[in-house]
CSV table of C-alpha atoms in Angstrom, one decimal:
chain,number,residue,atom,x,y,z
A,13,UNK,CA,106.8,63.5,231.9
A,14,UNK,CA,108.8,60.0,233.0
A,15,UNK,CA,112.3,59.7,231.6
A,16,UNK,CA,113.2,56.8,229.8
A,17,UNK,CA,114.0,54.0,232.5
A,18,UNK,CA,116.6,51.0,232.5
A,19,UNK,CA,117.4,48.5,234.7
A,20,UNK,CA,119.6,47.1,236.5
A,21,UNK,CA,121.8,50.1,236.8
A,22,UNK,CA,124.5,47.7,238.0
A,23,UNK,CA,125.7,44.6,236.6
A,24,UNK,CA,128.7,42.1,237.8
A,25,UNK,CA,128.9,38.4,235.9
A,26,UNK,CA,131.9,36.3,235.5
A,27,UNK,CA,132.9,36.0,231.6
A,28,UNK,CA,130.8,33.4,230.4
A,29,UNK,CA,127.5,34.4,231.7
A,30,UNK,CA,124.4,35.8,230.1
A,31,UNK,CA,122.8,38.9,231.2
A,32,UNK,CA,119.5,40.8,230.0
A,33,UNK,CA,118.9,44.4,229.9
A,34,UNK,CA,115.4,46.3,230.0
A,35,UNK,CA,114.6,49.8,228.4
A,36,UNK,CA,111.2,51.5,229.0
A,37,UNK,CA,111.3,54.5,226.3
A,38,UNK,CA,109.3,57.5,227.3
A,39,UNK,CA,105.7,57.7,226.2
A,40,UNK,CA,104.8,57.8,222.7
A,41,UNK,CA,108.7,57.4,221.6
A,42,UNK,CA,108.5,55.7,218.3
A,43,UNK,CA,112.5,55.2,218.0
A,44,UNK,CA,114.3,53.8,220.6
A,45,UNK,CA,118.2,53.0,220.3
A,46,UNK,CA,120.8,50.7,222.7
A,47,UNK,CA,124.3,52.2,222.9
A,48,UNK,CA,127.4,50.7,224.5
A,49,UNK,CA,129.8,53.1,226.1
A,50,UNK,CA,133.2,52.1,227.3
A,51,UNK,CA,134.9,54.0,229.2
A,52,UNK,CA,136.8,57.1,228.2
A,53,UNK,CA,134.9,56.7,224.5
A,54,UNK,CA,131.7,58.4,223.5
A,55,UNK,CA,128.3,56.0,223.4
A,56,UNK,CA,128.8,54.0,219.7
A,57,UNK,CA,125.4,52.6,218.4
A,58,UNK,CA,124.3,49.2,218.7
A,59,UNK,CA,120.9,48.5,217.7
A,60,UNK,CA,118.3,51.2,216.5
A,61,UNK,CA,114.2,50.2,216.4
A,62,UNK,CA,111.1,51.9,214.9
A,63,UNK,CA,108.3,51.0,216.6
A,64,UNK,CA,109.1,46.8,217.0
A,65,UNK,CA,111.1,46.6,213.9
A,66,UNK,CA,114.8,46.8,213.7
A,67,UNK,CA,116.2,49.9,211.4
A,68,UNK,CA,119.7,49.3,212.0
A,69,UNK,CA,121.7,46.5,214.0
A,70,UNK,CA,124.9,46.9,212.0
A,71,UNK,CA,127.5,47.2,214.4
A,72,UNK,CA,125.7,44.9,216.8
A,73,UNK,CA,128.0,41.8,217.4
A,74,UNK,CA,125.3,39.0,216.9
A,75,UNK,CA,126.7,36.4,217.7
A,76,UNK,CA,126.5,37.1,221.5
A,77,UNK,CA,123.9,40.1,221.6
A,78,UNK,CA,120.6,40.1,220.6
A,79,UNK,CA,118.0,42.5,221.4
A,80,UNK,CA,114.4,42.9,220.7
A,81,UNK,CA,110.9,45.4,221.6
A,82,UNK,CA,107.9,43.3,222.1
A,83,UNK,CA,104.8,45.7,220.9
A,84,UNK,CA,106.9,48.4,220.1
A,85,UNK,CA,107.2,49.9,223.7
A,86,UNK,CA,109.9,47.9,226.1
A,87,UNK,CA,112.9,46.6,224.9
A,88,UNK,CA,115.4,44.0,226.2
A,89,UNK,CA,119.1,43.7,225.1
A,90,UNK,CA,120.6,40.1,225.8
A,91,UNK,CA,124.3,39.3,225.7
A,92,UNK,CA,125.3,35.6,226.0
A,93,UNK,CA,128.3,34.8,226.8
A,94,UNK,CA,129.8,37.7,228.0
A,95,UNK,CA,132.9,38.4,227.5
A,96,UNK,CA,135.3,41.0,229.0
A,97,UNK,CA,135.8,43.4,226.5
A,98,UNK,CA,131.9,43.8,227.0
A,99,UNK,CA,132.5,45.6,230.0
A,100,UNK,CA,130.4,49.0,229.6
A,101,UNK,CA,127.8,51.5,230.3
A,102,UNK,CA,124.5,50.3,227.9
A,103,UNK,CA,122.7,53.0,227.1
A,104,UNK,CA,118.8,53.5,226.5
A,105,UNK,CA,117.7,56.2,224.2
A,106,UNK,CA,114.0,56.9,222.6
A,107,UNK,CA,112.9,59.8,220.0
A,108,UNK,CA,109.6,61.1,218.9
A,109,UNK,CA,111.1,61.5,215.5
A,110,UNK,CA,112.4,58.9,212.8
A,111,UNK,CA,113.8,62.1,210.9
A,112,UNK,CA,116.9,62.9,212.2
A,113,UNK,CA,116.4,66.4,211.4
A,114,UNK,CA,114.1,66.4,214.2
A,115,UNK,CA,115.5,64.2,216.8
A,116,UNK,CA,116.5,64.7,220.0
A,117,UNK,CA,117.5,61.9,221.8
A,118,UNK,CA,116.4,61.5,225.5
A,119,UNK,CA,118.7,58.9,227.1
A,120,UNK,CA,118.1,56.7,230.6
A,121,UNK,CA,120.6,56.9,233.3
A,122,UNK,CA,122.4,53.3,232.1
A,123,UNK,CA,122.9,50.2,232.8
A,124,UNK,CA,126.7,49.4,233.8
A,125,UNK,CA,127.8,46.1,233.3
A,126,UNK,CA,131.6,44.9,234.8
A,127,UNK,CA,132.5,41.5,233.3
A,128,UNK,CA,135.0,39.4,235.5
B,3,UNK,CA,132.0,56.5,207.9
B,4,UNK,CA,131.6,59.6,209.8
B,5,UNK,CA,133.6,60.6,211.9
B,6,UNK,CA,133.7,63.3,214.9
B,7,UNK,CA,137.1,64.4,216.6
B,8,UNK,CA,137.2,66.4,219.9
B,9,UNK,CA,139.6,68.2,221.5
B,10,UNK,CA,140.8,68.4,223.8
B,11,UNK,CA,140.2,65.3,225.9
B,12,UNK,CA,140.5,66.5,228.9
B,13,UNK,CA,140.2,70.0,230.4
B,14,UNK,CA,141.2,70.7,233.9
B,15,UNK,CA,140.2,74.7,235.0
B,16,UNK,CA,139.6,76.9,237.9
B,17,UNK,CA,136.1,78.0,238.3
B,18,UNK,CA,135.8,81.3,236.3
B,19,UNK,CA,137.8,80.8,233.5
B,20,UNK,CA,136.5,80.8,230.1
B,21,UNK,CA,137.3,77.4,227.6
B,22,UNK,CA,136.9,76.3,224.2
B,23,UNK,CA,136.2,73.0,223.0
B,24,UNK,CA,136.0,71.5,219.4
B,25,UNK,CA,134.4,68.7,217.0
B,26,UNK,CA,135.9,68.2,213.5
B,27,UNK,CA,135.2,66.4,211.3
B,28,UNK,CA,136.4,65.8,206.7
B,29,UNK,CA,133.1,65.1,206.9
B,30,UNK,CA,130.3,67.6,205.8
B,31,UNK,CA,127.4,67.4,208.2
B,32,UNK,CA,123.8,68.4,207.9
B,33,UNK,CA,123.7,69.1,211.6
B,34,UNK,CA,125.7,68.8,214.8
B,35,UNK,CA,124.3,68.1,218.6
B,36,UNK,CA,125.9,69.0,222.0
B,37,UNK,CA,124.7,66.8,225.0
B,38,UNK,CA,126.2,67.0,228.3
B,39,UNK,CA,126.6,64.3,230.3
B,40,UNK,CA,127.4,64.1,233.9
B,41,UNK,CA,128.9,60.7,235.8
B,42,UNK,CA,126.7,58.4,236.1
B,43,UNK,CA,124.0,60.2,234.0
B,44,UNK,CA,123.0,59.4,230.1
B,45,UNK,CA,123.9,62.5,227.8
B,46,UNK,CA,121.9,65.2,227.7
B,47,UNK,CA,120.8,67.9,224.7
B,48,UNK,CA,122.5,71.1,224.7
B,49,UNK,CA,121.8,72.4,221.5
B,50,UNK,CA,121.9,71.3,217.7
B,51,UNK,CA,122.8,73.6,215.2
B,52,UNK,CA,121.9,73.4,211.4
B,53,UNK,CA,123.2,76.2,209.7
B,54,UNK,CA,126.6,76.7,208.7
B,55,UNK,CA,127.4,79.9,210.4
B,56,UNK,CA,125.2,79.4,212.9
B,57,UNK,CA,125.9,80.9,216.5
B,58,UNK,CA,123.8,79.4,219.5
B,59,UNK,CA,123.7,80.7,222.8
B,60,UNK,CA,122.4,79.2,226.3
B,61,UNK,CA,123.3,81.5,229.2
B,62,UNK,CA,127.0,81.0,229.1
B,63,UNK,CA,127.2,78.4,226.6
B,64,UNK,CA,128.0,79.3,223.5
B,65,UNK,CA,128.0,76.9,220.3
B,66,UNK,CA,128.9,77.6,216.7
B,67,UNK,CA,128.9,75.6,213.6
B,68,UNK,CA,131.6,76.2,211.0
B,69,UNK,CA,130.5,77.6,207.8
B,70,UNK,CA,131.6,74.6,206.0
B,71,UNK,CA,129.6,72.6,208.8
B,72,UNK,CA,132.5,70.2,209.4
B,73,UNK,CA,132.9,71.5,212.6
B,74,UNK,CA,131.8,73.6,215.3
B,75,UNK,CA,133.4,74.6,218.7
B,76,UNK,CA,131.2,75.1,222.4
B,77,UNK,CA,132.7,78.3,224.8
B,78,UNK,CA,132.2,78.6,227.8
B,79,UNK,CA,132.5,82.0,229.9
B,80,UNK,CA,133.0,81.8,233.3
B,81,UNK,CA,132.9,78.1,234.1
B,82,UNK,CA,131.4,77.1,237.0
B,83,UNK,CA,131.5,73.8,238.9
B,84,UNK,CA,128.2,72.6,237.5
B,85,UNK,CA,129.5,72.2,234.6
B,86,UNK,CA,131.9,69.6,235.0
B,87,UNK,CA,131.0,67.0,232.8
B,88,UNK,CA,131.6,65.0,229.6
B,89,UNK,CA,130.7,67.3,226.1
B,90,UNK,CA,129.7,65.1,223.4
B,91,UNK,CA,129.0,66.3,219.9
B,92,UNK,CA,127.3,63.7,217.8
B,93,UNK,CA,126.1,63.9,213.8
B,94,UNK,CA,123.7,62.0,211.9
B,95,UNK,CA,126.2,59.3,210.2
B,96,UNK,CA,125.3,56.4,208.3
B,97,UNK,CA,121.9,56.0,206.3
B,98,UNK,CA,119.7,53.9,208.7
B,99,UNK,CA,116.6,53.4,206.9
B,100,UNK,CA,112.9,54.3,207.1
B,101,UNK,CA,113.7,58.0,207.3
B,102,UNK,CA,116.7,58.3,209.9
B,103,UNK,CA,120.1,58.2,210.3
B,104,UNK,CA,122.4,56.8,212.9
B,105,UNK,CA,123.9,59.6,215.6
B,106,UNK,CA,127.2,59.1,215.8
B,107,UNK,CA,129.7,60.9,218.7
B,108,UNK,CA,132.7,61.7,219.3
B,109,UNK,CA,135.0,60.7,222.1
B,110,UNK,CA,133.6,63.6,224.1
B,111,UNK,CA,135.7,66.1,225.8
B,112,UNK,CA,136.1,66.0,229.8
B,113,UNK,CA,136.2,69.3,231.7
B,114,UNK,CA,136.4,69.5,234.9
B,115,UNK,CA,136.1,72.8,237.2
B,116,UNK,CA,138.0,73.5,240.4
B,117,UNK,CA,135.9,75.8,242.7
């Protein structure tokens, strides 16, 4: 069974710059989640979807990120402008479940973005 | 919010020694996760326990969930280099909506084992 797959794994932009994100979830994954995690921390939420709509974007800054997940499969998370405190490991996580009782979370490798 | 201490932060052993690390929380939780992740790696599922009490073992992993289920500790006998890595625990926090919860983690403890 594929992993869930992200892209780029590597990111370097000036402050000021936009850059995208892509997520492919694994097959069949109805919940699929973007976390940011900086360095030394443990991943903290940013966006959660079911299927194409969003559950939960509460601690997602919106004024310079925005994400979305066109039919409910692939997902892209945008941040415009960057700024440096944005400099992280974006993580890409899908789940069959929407019950957290059942969920395990299968995560991509991650997407590490350095803002200069 | 919800929220998941670990200690310690980092852990520095030679390969064979046995270690304990802990989540804690004020926070009563209907369940607890372990993932492992390795650098440059997402995390990975170790275990998730839901009973408080609850012992859980996977070959020399062993993870237990306080009876209060505001915490719950991972040992490890005889560590080996593989597992060097970065132990998260994570609990379902806030109410998300349509049936789920959001997972939130702690900081993570970082061991690392010297062969």
């Amino acid at each position: 069974e594929a992993g869930v797959a992200q892209s780029p794994r590597y990111k370097i932009i000036e402050k000021r710059q936009s850059v995208a994100f892509w997520c492919n979830p694994i097959s069949g994954h109805a919940t699929l989640y973007w976390y940011q995690q900086i360095l030394g921390q443990g991943p903290k939420l940013l966006i959660q979807f079911q299927n194409n709509g969003v559950v939960d974007d509460s601690q997602l800054p919106k004024d310079r990120f925005s994400a979305e997940r066109l039919k409910g499969v692939d997902s892209t998370l945008k941040i415009q402008p960057a700024k440096l405190e944005d400099s992280a490991v974006y993580l890409c996580a899908s789940s069959a479940a929407g019950v957290w009782d059942t969920g395990e979370l299968f995560f991509g490798e991650g997407s590490r973005l350095t803002v200069l | 919010t919800q929220l998941l201490e670990q200690s310690p932060q980092f852990l520095s052993i030679q390969e064979g020694e046995n270690l304990t690390v802990y989540c804690n929380s004020s926070s009563v939780f209907s369940s607890l996760q372990w993932y492992r992740q390795e650098p440059g790696e997402g995390p990975v599922l170790l275990v998730t326990v839901v009973t408080g009490g609850e012992v859980k073992k996977l070959k020399r992993l062993t993870f237990q969930f306080g009876d209060a289920r505001k915490d719950s500790s991972l040992h490890i006998t005889a560590a080996q280099p593989g597992d060097t890595g970065l132990y998260l625990c994570a609990g379902p926090g806030a109410y998300s909506g349509a049936g789920s919860y959001q997972l939130t983690f702690g900081k993570g403890t970082k061991l690392s084992v010297i062969p």
